[in-house]
Amino acid sequence: GAGVSQSPSNKVTEKGKDVELRCDPISGHTALYWYRQSLGQGLEFLIYFQGNSAPDKSGLPSDRFSAERTGGSVSTLTIQRTQQEDSAVYLCASSPRTGVKNIQYFGAGTRLSVL
Amino acid sequence: GQSLEQPSEVTAVEGAIVQINCTYQTSGFYGLSWYQQHDGGAPTFLSYNALDGLEETGRFSSFLSRSDSYGYLLLQELQMKDSASYFCAVRAPRGANNLFFGTGTRLTVIP
């Protein structure tokens, strides 16, 4: 596609429910990143994919968070048993390969609200 | 680990010049990047410095001093549409490829 697409754009859920957030990267981009942004804060790294493998999961805040990527394209971030502190904007980014001016192309994010 | 410091807010007048500073600490340096984010929007890449000196891209310039662990973003001929948050970022150390972001500087351009 023309840009990184994320869905849904907004998600409201009840505490304890599971949610799935989807990211469609730019076609041909091999690297994919998930970040979390709390209100008025910077971006917090969650996980990075190169192709379908995730060499760096160091940012996942707990074992309730998991992510997968299939076919070297679409990625899904799953949050199980959501908590109120999970409320944030979840941003996905992709890049053609790593190390090129550090340029990452971001989607507009999914705003998650846990009630 | 990494840490970046930048001012939380800056206000400037339309048509003026504004400088947003960023100091960083990182174990291993792989360049300093700048991103712009309008409210509710996606962060977008503005500029990147791997070596000391000034990089110019239109109205925006970015400067880096590796010896001082310091950089800045310079915005000239400010326009109202430049009101946004600006983030400096460094790449994580070798073996990881994510960006580590500062907490951002909210720029407000006033008439």
Short mmCIF file of C-alpha atoms in Angstrom, two decimals, chain B residues 1-107:
data_model
loop_
_atom_site.label_atom_id
_atom_site.label_comp_id
_atom_site.label_asym_id
_atom_site.label_seq_id
_atom_site.Cartn_x
_atom_site.Cartn_y
_atom_site.Cartn_z
CA GLY B 1 20.96 2.24 28.22
CA GLN B 2 19.76 5.25 26.34
CA SER B 3 18.33 8.55 27.48
CA LEU B 4 17.45 11.70 25.59
CA GLU B 5 16.56 15.10 26.98
CA GLN B 6 14.67 17.80 25.13
CA PRO B 7 12.55 20.74 26.29
CA SER B 8 8.93 19.85 26.83
CA GLU B 9 7.46 22.98 25.24
CA VAL B 10 8.55 25.80 22.98
CA THR B 11 6.50 28.73 21.68
CA ALA B 12 7.59 30.85 18.72
CA VAL B 13 6.14 33.48 16.42
CA GLU B 14 5.15 32.81 12.83
CA GLY B 15 8.01 33.69 10.50
CA ALA B 16 10.64 33.39 13.19
CA ILE B 17 13.37 30.80 13.76
CA VAL B 18 13.26 28.24 16.56
CA GLN B 19 15.86 25.76 17.81
CA ILE B 20 14.95 22.55 19.63
CA ASN B 21 17.83 21.01 21.54
CA CYS B 22 18.46 17.37 22.33
CA THR B 23 21.13 15.84 24.52
CA TYR B 24 21.57 12.11 24.55
CA GLN B 25 23.29 9.29 26.34
CA THR B 26 23.68 6.03 24.53
CA SER B 27 25.96 3.02 24.63
CA GLY B 28 27.07 3.04 21.01
CA PHE B 29 25.99 5.77 18.62
CA TYR B 30 24.30 5.13 15.31
CA GLY B 31 22.96 8.54 14.42
CA LEU B 32 20.48 11.09 15.71
CA SER B 33 17.11 11.39 14.02
CA TRP B 34 14.27 13.88 14.23
CA TYR B 35 10.58 13.12 13.79
CA GLN B 36 7.55 15.40 13.64
CA GLN B 37 4.14 14.39 14.96
CA HIS B 38 0.97 16.42 14.61
CA ASP B 39 -1.77 15.79 17.14
CA GLY B 40 -3.45 12.49 16.38
CA GLY B 41 -1.09 11.85 13.48
CA ALA B 42 1.74 9.54 12.60
CA PRO B 43 5.32 10.48 13.41
CA THR B 44 7.12 11.45 10.20
CA PHE B 45 10.84 11.50 9.55
CA LEU B 46 12.44 14.95 9.26
CA SER B 47 16.20 14.64 9.43
CA TYR B 48 19.15 12.46 10.36
CA ASN B 49 22.75 13.13 11.40
CA ALA B 50 25.39 10.45 11.63
CA LEU B 51 28.38 12.80 11.47
CA ASP B 52 29.12 16.14 13.10
CA GLY B 53 27.77 19.20 11.40
CA LEU B 54 24.67 20.61 9.85
CA GLU B 55 22.19 18.88 7.55
CA GLU B 56 19.78 21.12 5.71
CA THR B 57 16.45 20.12 4.20
CA GLY B 58 14.45 23.11 3.09
CA ARG B 59 13.28 25.13 6.08
CA PHE B 60 14.52 22.48 8.49
CA SER B 61 18.12 21.87 9.51
CA SER B 62 19.62 19.52 12.03
CA PHE B 63 22.96 19.74 13.78
CA LEU B 64 25.04 17.15 15.59
CA SER B 65 28.07 17.31 17.87
CA ARG B 66 29.08 13.79 18.85
CA SER B 67 31.74 15.00 21.28
CA ASP B 68 29.05 16.90 23.19
CA SER B 69 26.34 14.22 22.74
CA TYR B 70 24.17 17.05 21.54
CA GLY B 71 22.07 17.95 18.58
CA TYR B 72 19.40 20.40 17.60
CA LEU B 73 16.65 20.88 15.08
CA LEU B 74 16.37 24.33 13.54
CA LEU B 75 13.12 25.44 11.98
CA GLN B 76 13.20 28.61 9.89
CA GLU B 77 10.42 30.80 8.54
CA LEU B 78 7.99 29.21 10.95
CA GLN B 79 4.50 28.52 9.69
CA MET B 80 1.37 27.79 11.67
CA LYS B 81 1.40 24.23 10.31
CA ASP B 82 4.73 23.64 12.06
CA SER B 83 2.85 23.47 15.37
CA ALA B 84 3.46 19.86 16.36
CA SER B 85 5.57 17.69 18.62
CA TYR B 86 9.17 17.06 17.64
CA PHE B 87 11.09 14.03 18.82
CA CYS B 88 14.77 13.29 18.70
CA ALA B 89 15.71 9.62 18.54
CA VAL B 90 18.77 7.41 18.58
CA ARG B 91 19.04 3.89 17.31
CA ALA B 92 19.40 1.21 19.92
CA PRO B 93 22.84 -0.38 20.24
CA ARG B 94 24.17 -2.87 17.72
CA GLY B 95 22.04 -5.97 17.58
CA ALA B 96 18.81 -4.07 18.07
CA ASN B 97 17.24 -1.90 15.44
CA ASN B 98 14.50 0.01 17.14
CA LEU B 99 14.64 3.73 17.77
CA PHE B 100 14.79 5.14 21.26
CA PHE B 101 12.80 8.39 21.42
CA GLY B 102 12.94 11.42 23.64
CA THR B 103 9.73 12.57 25.30
CA GLY B 104 9.21 15.22 22.65
CA THR B 105 9.04 18.99 22.39
CA ARG B 106 5.67 20.52 21.75
CA LEU B 107 6.10 23.52 19.46
#
